[in-house]
Amino acid sequence: MTQGPLTTEAGAPVADNQNSETAGAGGPVLVQDQLLLEKLAHFNRERIPERVVHARGAGAYGTFTVTADVTRYTRAAFVSEVGKRTETFLRFSTVAGNLGAADAVRDPRGFSLKFYTEEGNYDLVGNNTPVFFIRDAIKFPDFIHTQKRDPYTGSTEPDNVWDFWSLSPESTHQVTWLFGDRGIPASYRHMDGFGSHTFQWNNEAGEVFWVKYHFKTDQGIKCLTAEEADVLAGQDPDSHQRDLRESIERGDFPTWTVGVQIMPAAEAATYRFNPFDLTKVWSHADYPVVEIGKLELNRNPENVFAEVEQSVFSPAHFVPGIGPSPDKMLQGRLFAYGDAHRYRVGINADHLPVNRPHATEARTNSRDGALYDGRHKGAKNYEPNSFGGPVQTGRPLWQPVPVSGVTGDHEAPLHAEDNDFVQAGDLYRLMTDEEKDRLIGNLTGALAQVSREDIVERAIANFRQADADFGKRLEAALQALRG
């Protein structure tokens, strides 16, 4: 930054930034000291509402480089040729903690990636797990209320957490993930990322494919035990943020190998699991992960508030060739994320440098509102117009999806092998004996904090339905702990 005189926000030079203006040497402060009033008023407004979820986060800029030809699947320009590079911004986060919480906690991690493409920004808002606790967005506020502070006690209550989970058996798969070895990553660099949802890709011919995104860490998976995390969270609450920042500062740029699972649209209806159910994964044997690119983080933000806290991501930010799926959780998020940012940051949040397109220009008819920067000058604010304004393309970003039936509050359709427990059981049986021991220990410690026996019994019953040995070992471990 250029050196020069300190100024007020209006640009006037500041004569004295050490002493308030007073009526005489020992008199009261004068209201005419506008520098004092300006500084105090700004200080009172320096914080915007923190995110309700994913409040605790860190971010960095980077590049995505295409390593494979995927033009047969999607017409998205940023993946149109091998070797093409696109600027990105990635925000990591924990889900349940507030802005001042520690990094090293047992919690899913947000993995929100913004591609600054020449066709507009594409946001891929995922997690470090391929599944989630629920499959329908109508349950999301209830779920998050159980993870946050109780309105009466003001504390996070294990009874609330496990009451909801035990009454929502579809959560069994994600809970098994969360309390396994990968429940507490050692750092943001040493964990995988997932788009989690199913998305639509469509090519120039209009053919449709369903895809799932995978980001495999090239640093290797590293995780913390519950005991290690407890120590680290107390000693260094900023451990993950510091690790990311310092690795980039020393030129040790973290990278991920990016891949997708690809399902031809016609196969979705008869796949053995509902392919749009966020509580389930697609078998890699059925749909192998195909490498498409490399993601590298190589530049730290200059200002955490301006670029990390004010960054906004919405899964509704698509580009031509990519679109949504009938995933009911995704459908809810298409509204909820943009609405959260309009409330939290403001109606013109997309004008901020970290959020606005970097490789193209946004051309809209939206005007005014808080922090509007006047970028449109005297241009007309309606369409169509005969004054050279922007015009529609006539070509949707994604292909239409056929629908049928009557409107109503429908459950997601069941496929041949759908149930709430089979994949949790599969995950348990994939674990080594040592991994199972740690999983049982982590779950036992958590369930031991629940005060109501009916909630504990219901939770164990869910794990028993996933795998008989799973439930049996958990029940025995709890009995032993309680003496």
Tab-separated table of C-alpha atoms in Angstrom:
chain	number	residue	atom	x	y	z
A	1	MET	CA	0.000	0.000	0.000
A	2	THR	CA	1.290	3.478	-0.882
A	3	GLN	CA	2.631	5.393	2.107
A	4	GLY	CA	1.049	8.753	2.809
A	5	PRO	CA	-0.926	10.685	5.402
A	6	LEU	CA	-3.571	8.940	7.506
A	7	THR	CA	-7.002	10.165	6.432
A	8	THR	CA	-10.626	10.034	7.470
A	9	GLU	CA	-12.972	7.777	5.501
A	10	ALA	CA	-13.768	10.842	3.376
A	11	GLY	CA	-10.069	11.268	2.534
A	12	ALA	CA	-9.228	14.279	4.673
A	13	PRO	CA	-5.776	14.129	6.356
A	14	VAL	CA	-5.747	13.324	10.074
A	15	ALA	CA	-3.725	15.717	12.211
A	16	ASP	CA	-3.788	13.771	15.509
A	17	ASN	CA	-4.767	10.133	15.901
A	18	GLN	CA	-3.553	9.893	19.517
A	19	ASN	CA	-5.714	12.403	21.373
A	20	SER	CA	-9.427	13.201	21.290
A	21	GLU	CA	-10.495	16.814	20.963
A	22	THR	CA	-11.539	18.249	24.336
A	23	ALA	CA	-12.780	21.495	25.838
A	24	GLY	CA	-9.468	22.505	27.355
A	25	ALA	CA	-6.626	20.285	28.502
A	26	GLY	CA	-8.728	18.461	31.096
A	27	GLY	CA	-12.222	19.077	29.780
A	28	PRO	CA	-14.847	16.798	28.263
A	29	VAL	CA	-14.634	15.451	24.729
A	30	LEU	CA	-16.293	17.498	22.009
A	31	VAL	CA	-18.936	16.083	19.673
A	32	GLN	CA	-17.256	18.009	16.860
A	33	ASP	CA	-14.335	15.528	16.906
A	34	GLN	CA	-15.537	13.730	13.794
A	35	LEU	CA	-12.505	11.432	13.615
A	36	LEU	CA	-13.344	10.031	17.052
A	37	LEU	CA	-17.027	9.586	16.192
A	38	GLU	CA	-16.202	8.053	12.819
A	39	LYS	CA	-13.793	5.523	14.358
A	40	LEU	CA	-16.149	4.517	17.187
A	41	ALA	CA	-19.183	4.267	14.895
A	42	HIS	CA	-17.270	2.130	12.408
A	43	PHE	CA	-15.905	-0.064	15.193
A	44	ASN	CA	-19.449	-0.768	16.440
A	45	ARG	CA	-20.365	-2.013	12.966
A	46	GLU	CA	-17.262	-4.009	12.054
A	47	ARG	CA	-18.967	-7.361	12.427
A	48	ILE	CA	-21.707	-8.747	10.247
A	49	PRO	CA	-23.917	-11.616	11.476
A	50	GLU	CA	-21.888	-14.811	11.441
A	51	ARG	CA	-23.085	-17.739	9.375
A	52	VAL	CA	-25.677	-19.836	11.218
A	53	VAL	CA	-23.763	-22.902	10.006
A	54	HIS	CA	-20.173	-23.024	8.752
A	55	ALA	CA	-19.318	-19.871	10.738
A	56	ARG	CA	-15.792	-21.001	11.573
A	57	GLY	CA	-13.695	-21.033	8.412
A	58	ALA	CA	-10.514	-20.326	6.473
A	59	GLY	CA	-9.927	-19.829	2.779
A	60	ALA	CA	-7.388	-19.494	-0.020
A	61	TYR	CA	-7.194	-18.780	-3.733
A	62	GLY	CA	-5.905	-21.273	-6.247
A	63	THR	CA	-6.206	-22.788	-9.690
A	64	PHE	CA	-8.077	-25.692	-11.220
A	65	THR	CA	-6.328	-27.344	-14.168
A	66	VAL	CA	-8.104	-29.758	-16.529
A	67	THR	CA	-6.242	-33.059	-16.998
A	68	ALA	CA	-8.760	-35.092	-19.020
A	69	ASP	CA	-11.175	-34.522	-21.885
A	70	VAL	CA	-14.748	-34.422	-20.538
A	71	THR	CA	-16.424	-32.636	-23.459
A	72	ARG	CA	-18.484	-35.748	-24.240
A	73	TYR	CA	-20.215	-35.193	-20.878
A	74	THR	CA	-20.455	-31.412	-20.401
A	75	ARG	CA	-20.290	-28.234	-22.457
A	76	ALA	CA	-18.987	-26.172	-19.502
A	77	ALA	CA	-16.280	-23.900	-20.925
A	78	PHE	CA	-13.905	-24.121	-17.964
A	79	VAL	CA	-13.403	-27.865	-18.601
A	80	SER	CA	-13.431	-27.603	-22.403
A	81	GLU	CA	-9.805	-28.596	-23.039
A	82	VAL	CA	-6.946	-30.375	-21.327
A	83	GLY	CA	-4.534	-27.946	-19.699
A	84	LYS	CA	-7.076	-25.157	-19.234
A	85	ARG	CA	-6.669	-23.279	-15.931
A	86	THR	CA	-9.365	-21.500	-13.945
A	87	GLU	CA	-8.889	-19.285	-10.888
A	88	THR	CA	-10.635	-20.571	-7.747
A	89	PHE	CA	-11.370	-19.627	-4.147
A	90	LEU	CA	-11.882	-22.380	-1.577
A	91	ARG	CA	-13.393	-21.865	1.867
A	92	PHE	CA	-13.045	-24.607	4.488
A	93	SER	CA	-15.177	-24.606	7.616
A	94	THR	CA	-16.626	-26.534	10.504
A	95	VAL	CA	-20.411	-26.882	10.536
A	96	ALA	CA	-21.766	-26.461	14.037
A	97	GLY	CA	-19.282	-24.217	15.858
A	98	ASN	CA	-19.576	-20.453	16.074
A	99	LEU	CA	-17.005	-17.981	14.785
A	100	GLY	CA	-14.853	-18.290	17.907
A	101	ALA	CA	-14.924	-22.093	18.142
A	102	ALA	CA	-11.839	-24.292	17.874
A	103	ASP	CA	-10.796	-25.954	14.613
A	104	ALA	CA	-9.881	-29.405	15.980
A	105	VAL	CA	-13.360	-30.723	16.773
A	106	ARG	CA	-15.466	-33.691	15.696
A	107	ASP	CA	-17.615	-32.152	13.002
A	108	PRO	CA	-18.022	-32.352	9.227
A	109	ARG	CA	-15.937	-29.825	7.298
A	110	GLY	CA	-17.318	-27.547	4.637
A	111	PHE	CA	-15.510	-27.668	1.281
A	112	SER	CA	-16.902	-24.711	-0.708
A	113	LEU	CA	-15.221	-24.004	-4.029
A	114	LYS	CA	-15.776	-21.040	-6.343
A	115	PHE	CA	-14.607	-21.339	-9.963
A	116	TYR	CA	-14.168	-17.913	-11.593
A	117	THR	CA	-15.061	-19.113	-15.102
A	118	GLU	CA	-15.461	-17.120	-18.316
A	119	GLU	CA	-19.173	-18.003	-18.283
A	120	GLY	CA	-19.708	-16.725	-14.743
A	121	ASN	CA	-18.897	-18.052	-11.299
A	122	TYR	CA	-19.613	-21.714	-10.598
A	123	ASP	CA	-19.974	-22.593	-6.908
A	124	LEU	CA	-19.562	-26.177	-5.731
A	125	VAL	CA	-20.667	-26.148	-2.095
A	126	GLY	CA	-19.728	-29.477	-0.540
A	127	ASN	CA	-18.264	-31.179	2.516
A	128	ASN	CA	-15.422	-33.515	3.446
A	129	THR	CA	-17.925	-36.388	3.594
A	130	PRO	CA	-19.773	-37.894	0.614
A	131	VAL	CA	-23.067	-38.110	2.538
A	132	PHE	CA	-25.111	-36.073	5.019
A	133	PHE	CA	-27.389	-36.642	8.017
A	134	ILE	CA	-30.714	-36.019	6.255
A	135	ARG	CA	-32.124	-36.305	2.742
A	136	ASP	CA	-34.774	-33.563	2.761
A	137	ALA	CA	-34.125	-29.847	3.354
A	138	ILE	CA	-37.359	-29.445	5.302
A	139	LYS	CA	-35.585	-31.171	8.221
A	140	PHE	CA	-32.451	-29.012	8.048
A	141	PRO	CA	-33.488	-26.247	10.508
A	142	ASP	CA	-34.556	-28.895	13.038
A	143	PHE	CA	-31.274	-30.762	12.623
A	144	ILE	CA	-29.142	-27.655	13.090
A	145	HIS	CA	-31.161	-26.607	16.140
A	146	THR	CA	-30.039	-29.853	17.789
A	147	GLN	CA	-26.398	-29.050	17.066
A	148	LYS	CA	-26.593	-25.495	18.377
A	149	ARG	CA	-27.184	-24.162	21.887
A	150	ASP	CA	-30.389	-25.190	23.614
A	151	PRO	CA	-32.777	-22.233	24.048
A	152	TYR	CA	-33.175	-22.983	27.768
A	153	THR	CA	-29.719	-24.134	28.897
A	154	GLY	CA	-27.670	-22.061	26.480
A	155	SER	CA	-25.419	-25.085	25.911
A	156	THR	CA	-25.102	-27.813	23.309
A	157	GLU	CA	-27.090	-30.741	24.701
A	158	PRO	CA	-26.203	-34.377	23.922
A	159	ASP	CA	-29.829	-35.301	24.595
A	160	ASN	CA	-30.936	-33.057	21.725
A	161	VAL	CA	-28.254	-34.313	19.348
A	162	TRP	CA	-28.946	-38.003	19.902
A	163	ASP	CA	-32.696	-37.612	20.197
A	164	PHE	CA	-32.802	-36.231	16.652
A	165	TRP	CA	-30.309	-38.734	15.257
A	166	SER	CA	-32.046	-41.710	16.842
A	167	LEU	CA	-35.413	-40.523	15.511
A	168	SER	CA	-33.907	-39.950	12.049
A	169	PRO	CA	-32.494	-43.347	11.052
A	170	GLU	CA	-31.280	-41.980	7.694
A	171	SER	CA	-28.541	-40.227	9.718
A	172	THR	CA	-26.922	-43.570	10.705
A	173	HIS	CA	-24.533	-43.593	7.728
A	174	GLN	CA	-23.206	-40.068	8.328
A	175	VAL	CA	-22.981	-40.587	12.090
A	176	THR	CA	-20.832	-43.671	11.454
A	177	TRP	CA	-18.564	-41.518	9.271
A	178	LEU	CA	-18.452	-38.733	11.855
A	179	PHE	CA	-17.433	-40.938	14.779
A	180	GLY	CA	-14.929	-42.932	12.758
A	181	ASP	CA	-11.271	-42.041	12.222
A	182	ARG	CA	-12.029	-39.326	9.654
A	183	GLY	CA	-14.336	-37.424	12.004
A	184	ILE	CA	-11.536	-35.056	13.063
A	185	PRO	CA	-9.135	-34.145	10.224
A	186	ALA	CA	-5.614	-33.178	11.299
A	187	SER	CA	-5.778	-30.173	8.971
A	188	TYR	CA	-7.735	-28.830	6.044
A	189	ARG	CA	-4.915	-29.974	3.746
A	190	HIS	CA	-5.117	-33.580	4.874
A	191	MET	CA	-8.746	-34.350	4.080
A	192	ASP	CA	-10.759	-35.172	0.983
A	193	GLY	CA	-13.595	-33.071	-0.370
A	194	PHE	CA	-16.870	-34.019	-2.036
A	195	GLY	CA	-19.606	-32.247	-3.932
A	196	SER	CA	-21.775	-34.708	-1.934
A	197	HIS	CA	-24.929	-34.010	-3.969
A	198	THR	CA	-25.684	-35.391	-7.407
A	199	PHE	CA	-25.463	-32.786	-10.196
A	200	GLN	CA	-26.397	-32.701	-13.853
A	201	TRP	CA	-23.843	-32.444	-16.638
A	202	ASN	CA	-25.091	-31.929	-20.190
A	203	ASN	CA	-23.112	-31.840	-23.428
A	204	GLU	CA	-23.447	-29.921	-26.691
A	205	ALA	CA	-25.822	-32.569	-28.063
A	206	GLY	CA	-28.129	-32.164	-25.055
A	207	GLU	CA	-27.311	-35.548	-23.531
A	208	VAL	CA	-27.665	-35.675	-19.760
A	209	PHE	CA	-25.358	-37.324	-17.201
A	210	TRP	CA	-25.594	-37.378	-13.415
A	211	VAL	CA	-22.286	-36.767	-11.629
A	212	LYS	CA	-20.732	-36.753	-8.174
A	213	TYR	CA	-17.537	-34.788	-7.474
A	214	HIS	CA	-14.536	-36.122	-5.534
A	215	PHE	CA	-11.450	-34.196	-4.361
A	216	LYS	CA	-8.712	-36.569	-3.240
A	217	THR	CA	-6.041	-34.908	-1.112
A	218	ASP	CA	-2.530	-35.347	-2.523
A	219	GLN	CA	-1.087	-34.717	0.953
A	220	GLY	CA	-2.592	-37.963	2.231
A	221	ILE	CA	-5.324	-38.432	4.820
A	222	LYS	CA	-4.295	-37.463	8.353
A	223	CYS	CA	-6.695	-37.427	11.274
A	224	LEU	CA	-6.692	-36.785	15.008
A	225	THR	CA	-7.886	-39.068	17.772
A	226	ALA	CA	-10.406	-37.616	20.189
A	227	GLU	CA	-7.660	-37.283	22.805
A	228	GLU	CA	-5.272	-35.515	20.415
A	229	ALA	CA	-8.034	-33.165	19.278
A	230	ASP	CA	-8.975	-32.220	22.833
A	231	VAL	CA	-5.385	-31.176	23.548
A	232	LEU	CA	-4.918	-29.321	20.268
A	233	ALA	CA	-8.246	-27.468	20.506
A	234	GLY	CA	-7.240	-26.164	23.907
A	235	GLN	CA	-3.674	-25.278	23.015
A	236	ASP	CA	-4.259	-23.866	19.542
A	237	PRO	CA	-7.901	-23.146	18.628
A	238	ASP	CA	-6.728	-21.768	15.257
A	239	SER	CA	-4.729	-24.886	14.334
A	240	HIS	CA	-6.344	-25.607	10.965
A	241	GLN	CA	-6.431	-21.989	9.832
A	242	ARG	CA	-2.799	-21.478	10.804
A	243	ASP	CA	-1.683	-24.687	9.088
A	244	LEU	CA	-3.329	-23.680	5.805
A	245	ARG	CA	-1.980	-20.138	5.847
A	246	GLU	CA	1.571	-21.109	6.790
A	247	SER	CA	1.787	-23.931	4.252
A	248	ILE	CA	0.932	-21.494	1.461
A	249	GLU	CA	3.295	-18.854	2.847
A	250	ARG	CA	6.228	-21.263	2.663
A	251	GLY	CA	5.327	-22.378	-0.874
A	252	ASP	CA	4.046	-25.803	0.143
A	253	PHE	CA	0.876	-25.486	-1.931
A	254	PRO	CA	-1.778	-28.109	-1.089
A	255	THR	CA	-3.323	-29.971	-4.021
A	256	TRP	CA	-6.228	-32.294	-4.659
A	257	THR	CA	-6.862	-34.698	-7.541
A	258	VAL	CA	-10.354	-33.971	-8.843
A	259	GLY	CA	-12.577	-36.739	-10.183
A	260	VAL	CA	-16.209	-37.445	-10.967
A	261	GLN	CA	-18.477	-40.444	-10.958
A	262	ILE	CA	-20.609	-40.342	-14.096
A	263	MET	CA	-24.016	-41.999	-14.490
A	264	PRO	CA	-25.905	-41.841	-17.799
A	265	ALA	CA	-29.298	-40.288	-17.076
A	266	ALA	CA	-31.234	-43.328	-18.290
A	267	GLU	CA	-29.674	-45.523	-15.582
A	268	ALA	CA	-30.882	-43.434	-12.639
A	269	ALA	CA	-34.413	-44.830	-12.512
A	270	THR	CA	-33.283	-48.430	-12.135
A	271	TYR	CA	-30.148	-47.972	-10.019
A	272	ARG	CA	-30.302	-50.090	-6.879
A	273	PHE	CA	-30.135	-47.016	-4.618
A	274	ASN	CA	-31.888	-43.715	-5.145
A	275	PRO	CA	-29.017	-41.818	-6.841
A	276	PHE	CA	-30.349	-38.485	-5.558
A	277	ASP	CA	-30.392	-39.467	-1.864
A	278	LEU	CA	-27.761	-37.451	0.018
A	279	THR	CA	-27.512	-40.092	2.751
A	280	LYS	CA	-26.083	-42.616	0.280
A	281	VAL	CA	-23.024	-43.024	-1.949
A	282	TRP	CA	-22.751	-44.565	-5.389
A	283	SER	CA	-20.706	-47.744	-5.464
A	284	HIS	CA	-17.300	-47.158	-7.033
A	285	ALA	CA	-17.602	-50.594	-8.584
A	286	ASP	CA	-20.719	-49.420	-10.410
A	287	TYR	CA	-19.409	-45.951	-11.302
A	288	PRO	CA	-15.627	-45.550	-10.911
A	289	VAL	CA	-14.163	-42.135	-10.140
A	290	VAL	CA	-12.740	-40.636	-13.349
A	291	GLU	CA	-9.959	-38.088	-12.906
A	292	ILE	CA	-10.699	-34.734	-14.560
A	293	GLY	CA	-8.288	-32.228	-13.021
A	294	LYS	CA	-6.010	-30.863	-10.331
A	295	LEU	CA	-6.859	-28.261	-7.713
A	296	GLU	CA	-4.024	-26.241	-6.158
A	297	LEU	CA	-4.243	-23.573	-3.435
A	298	ASN	CA	-1.441	-21.047	-3.868
A	299	ARG	CA	-2.461	-17.617	-2.551
A	300	ASN	CA	-3.658	-16.473	0.858
A	301	PRO	CA	-6.318	-13.800	1.289
A	302	GLU	CA	-5.022	-10.316	2.094
A	303	ASN	CA	-7.823	-9.728	4.588
A	304	VAL	CA	-9.729	-12.529	6.304
A	305	PHE	CA	-12.881	-10.517	6.908
A	306	ALA	CA	-13.141	-9.083	3.405
A	307	GLU	CA	-12.333	-12.290	1.569
A	308	VAL	CA	-13.236	-15.198	3.853
A	309	GLU	CA	-16.063	-13.935	6.043
A	310	GLN	CA	-17.684	-11.911	3.268
A	311	SER	CA	-17.249	-14.643	0.671
A	312	VAL	CA	-20.579	-16.102	-0.403
A	313	PHE	CA	-21.264	-19.442	-2.050
A	314	SER	CA	-24.496	-20.744	-3.466
A	315	PRO	CA	-25.140	-24.119	-5.106
A	316	ALA	CA	-27.546	-22.205	-7.382
A	317	HIS	CA	-24.547	-20.578	-9.108
A	318	PHE	CA	-24.302	-22.831	-12.168
A	319	VAL	CA	-22.740	-22.294	-15.596
A	320	PRO	CA	-23.809	-23.636	-19.013
A	321	GLY	CA	-23.448	-27.411	-19.073
A	322	ILE	CA	-23.989	-27.935	-15.320
A	323	GLY	CA	-27.207	-27.943	-13.311
A	324	PRO	CA	-29.164	-29.361	-10.380
A	325	SER	CA	-30.669	-32.789	-9.801
A	326	PRO	CA	-33.895	-33.867	-8.031
A	327	ASP	CA	-31.895	-34.269	-4.781
A	328	LYS	CA	-34.316	-32.769	-2.230
A	329	MET	CA	-31.518	-31.463	0.005
A	330	LEU	CA	-29.870	-29.758	-2.962
A	331	GLN	CA	-33.199	-28.281	-4.049
A	332	GLY	CA	-33.601	-26.637	-0.637
A	333	ARG	CA	-30.045	-25.335	-0.638
A	334	LEU	CA	-30.576	-23.674	-4.031
A	335	PHE	CA	-32.741	-21.161	-2.152
A	336	ALA	CA	-31.328	-21.209	1.364
A	337	TYR	CA	-27.704	-20.317	0.644
A	338	GLY	CA	-28.373	-17.278	-1.495
A	339	ASP	CA	-31.023	-16.086	0.939
A	340	ALA	CA	-28.636	-16.466	3.894
A	341	HIS	CA	-26.048	-14.282	2.190
A	342	ARG	CA	-28.575	-11.637	1.160
A	343	TYR	CA	-29.462	-11.342	4.846
A	344	ARG	CA	-25.986	-11.707	6.295
A	345	VAL	CA	-23.776	-9.709	3.907
A	346	GLY	CA	-26.345	-7.732	1.927
A	347	ILE	CA	-28.203	-7.624	-1.349
A	348	ASN	CA	-25.051	-6.534	-3.195
A	349	ALA	CA	-22.742	-9.186	-1.718
A	350	ASP	CA	-21.945	-10.387	-5.249
A	351	HIS	CA	-20.334	-7.001	-5.983
A	352	LEU	CA	-17.505	-7.642	-3.482
A	353	PRO	CA	-14.159	-8.540	-5.079
A	354	VAL	CA	-14.057	-12.090	-3.705
A	355	ASN	CA	-17.566	-12.824	-4.971
A	356	ARG	CA	-17.858	-11.061	-8.300
A	357	PRO	CA	-16.844	-12.806	-11.532
A	358	HIS	CA	-13.119	-12.514	-12.291
A	359	ALA	CA	-13.055	-13.868	-15.849
A	360	THR	CA	-16.193	-12.148	-17.149
A	361	GLU	CA	-18.586	-9.356	-16.209
A	362	ALA	CA	-21.953	-9.638	-14.498
A	363	ARG	CA	-24.631	-7.852	-16.533
A	364	THR	CA	-27.921	-7.576	-14.669
A	365	ASN	CA	-30.813	-5.157	-14.274
A	366	SER	CA	-30.615	-5.181	-10.467
A	367	ARG	CA	-29.994	-1.745	-8.997
A	368	ASP	CA	-29.677	0.057	-5.671
A	369	GLY	CA	-29.750	-1.492	-2.200
A	370	ALA	CA	-27.114	-1.251	0.540
A	371	LEU	CA	-23.545	-0.809	-0.766
A	372	TYR	CA	-24.626	-0.470	-4.392
A	373	ASP	CA	-21.552	0.869	-6.209
A	374	GLY	CA	-23.226	2.553	-9.167
A	375	ARG	CA	-21.465	0.334	-11.674
A	376	HIS	CA	-24.315	0.493	-14.166
A	377	LYS	CA	-24.154	4.315	-14.409
A	378	GLY	CA	-26.996	5.497	-16.655
A	379	ALA	CA	-27.814	2.159	-18.321
A	380	LYS	CA	-31.459	1.144	-18.511
A	381	ASN	CA	-32.603	-1.310	-15.836
A	382	TYR	CA	-35.162	-3.380	-17.735
A	383	GLU	CA	-35.290	-6.028	-20.451
A	384	PRO	CA	-36.095	-6.049	-23.278
A	385	ASN	CA	-34.942	-2.552	-24.199
A	386	SER	CA	-33.809	-0.805	-27.365
A	387	PHE	CA	-30.834	0.961	-25.758
A	388	GLY	CA	-28.244	-1.796	-26.154
A	389	GLY	CA	-28.948	-3.584	-22.896
A	390	PRO	CA	-28.038	-7.230	-22.200
A	391	VAL	CA	-30.291	-9.843	-23.790
A	392	GLN	CA	-31.294	-13.400	-23.003
A	393	THR	CA	-29.517	-16.278	-24.759
A	394	GLY	CA	-32.509	-18.539	-25.237
A	395	ARG	CA	-30.445	-21.564	-24.151
A	396	PRO	CA	-30.893	-22.898	-20.590
A	397	LEU	CA	-27.816	-23.830	-18.558
A	398	TRP	CA	-29.100	-27.371	-17.997
A	399	GLN	CA	-31.482	-29.831	-19.604
A	400	PRO	CA	-35.078	-30.270	-18.401
A	401	VAL	CA	-35.946	-33.273	-16.242
A	402	PRO	CA	-39.223	-35.146	-16.910
A	403	VAL	CA	-41.729	-35.198	-14.048
A	404	SER	CA	-45.083	-36.894	-13.486
A	405	GLY	CA	-47.707	-37.464	-10.807
A	406	VAL	CA	-49.661	-35.196	-8.490
A	407	THR	CA	-48.313	-32.493	-6.201
A	408	GLY	CA	-47.985	-33.342	-2.517
A	409	ASP	CA	-45.602	-33.964	0.371
A	410	HIS	CA	-43.954	-37.021	-1.137
A	411	GLU	CA	-41.185	-39.115	0.335
A	412	ALA	CA	-38.276	-39.696	-2.014
A	413	PRO	CA	-38.895	-42.778	-4.198
A	414	LEU	CA	-37.420	-46.029	-2.950
A	415	HIS	CA	-35.210	-48.166	-5.184
A	416	ALA	CA	-34.584	-51.917	-4.977
A	417	GLU	CA	-31.942	-51.849	-2.222
A	418	ASP	CA	-32.866	-48.614	-0.455
A	419	ASN	CA	-32.994	-48.534	3.320
A	420	ASP	CA	-31.479	-46.314	5.985
A	421	PHE	CA	-28.934	-48.795	7.323
A	422	VAL	CA	-27.311	-50.825	4.549
A	423	GLN	CA	-24.549	-48.337	3.688
A	424	ALA	CA	-23.747	-47.624	7.340
A	425	GLY	CA	-23.290	-51.360	7.775
A	426	ASP	CA	-21.132	-51.552	4.654
A	427	LEU	CA	-18.924	-48.776	6.027
A	428	TYR	CA	-18.582	-50.513	9.387
A	429	ARG	CA	-17.601	-53.812	7.773
A	430	LEU	CA	-14.930	-52.060	5.680
A	431	MET	CA	-13.125	-50.957	8.852
A	432	THR	CA	-10.214	-52.791	10.406
A	433	ASP	CA	-10.565	-54.107	13.953
A	434	GLU	CA	-8.565	-51.150	15.241
A	435	GLU	CA	-10.784	-48.681	13.368
A	436	LYS	CA	-13.873	-50.380	14.773
A	437	ASP	CA	-12.448	-50.127	18.297
A	438	ARG	CA	-11.939	-46.377	17.909
A	439	LEU	CA	-15.406	-45.929	16.383
A	440	ILE	CA	-17.033	-47.797	19.279
A	441	GLY	CA	-14.986	-45.786	21.771
A	442	ASN	CA	-15.962	-42.463	20.216
A	443	LEU	CA	-19.654	-43.370	20.081
A	444	THR	CA	-19.594	-44.719	23.629
A	445	GLY	CA	-18.124	-41.496	24.968
A	446	ALA	CA	-20.785	-39.462	23.179
A	447	LEU	CA	-23.752	-41.648	24.138
A	448	ALA	CA	-22.615	-41.779	27.759
A	449	GLN	CA	-23.478	-38.079	28.007
A	450	VAL	CA	-27.136	-38.707	27.107
A	451	SER	CA	-29.409	-38.636	30.151
A	452	ARG	CA	-32.424	-40.532	28.799
A	453	GLU	CA	-32.186	-44.288	28.402
A	454	ASP	CA	-34.862	-44.455	25.709
A	455	ILE	CA	-32.775	-42.184	23.454
A	456	VAL	CA	-29.678	-44.345	24.011
A	457	GLU	CA	-31.597	-47.559	23.294
A	458	ARG	CA	-33.065	-46.098	20.115
A	459	ALA	CA	-29.607	-45.000	18.906
A	460	ILE	CA	-28.084	-48.419	19.573
A	461	ALA	CA	-30.990	-50.059	17.749
A	462	ASN	CA	-30.160	-48.033	14.626
A	463	PHE	CA	-26.533	-49.180	14.712
A	464	ARG	CA	-27.658	-52.751	15.348
A	465	GLN	CA	-29.790	-52.619	12.200
A	466	ALA	CA	-26.741	-51.432	10.265
A	467	ASP	CA	-24.713	-54.376	11.557
A	468	ALA	CA	-25.519	-56.760	14.404
A	469	ASP	CA	-21.920	-56.765	15.657
A	470	PHE	CA	-21.868	-52.954	15.528
A	471	GLY	CA	-24.853	-52.657	17.872
A	472	LYS	CA	-23.729	-55.496	20.124
A	473	ARG	CA	-20.253	-54.059	20.684
A	474	LEU	CA	-21.624	-50.565	21.278
A	475	GLU	CA	-24.152	-51.803	23.822
A	476	ALA	CA	-21.483	-53.804	25.679
A	477	ALA	CA	-19.065	-50.878	25.712
A	478	LEU	CA	-21.714	-48.581	27.187
A	479	GLN	CA	-22.594	-51.104	29.881
A	480	ALA	CA	-18.913	-51.515	30.781
A	481	LEU	CA	-18.434	-47.727	30.966
A	482	ARG	CA	-21.421	-47.359	33.261
A	483	GLY	CA	-20.225	-50.222	35.469
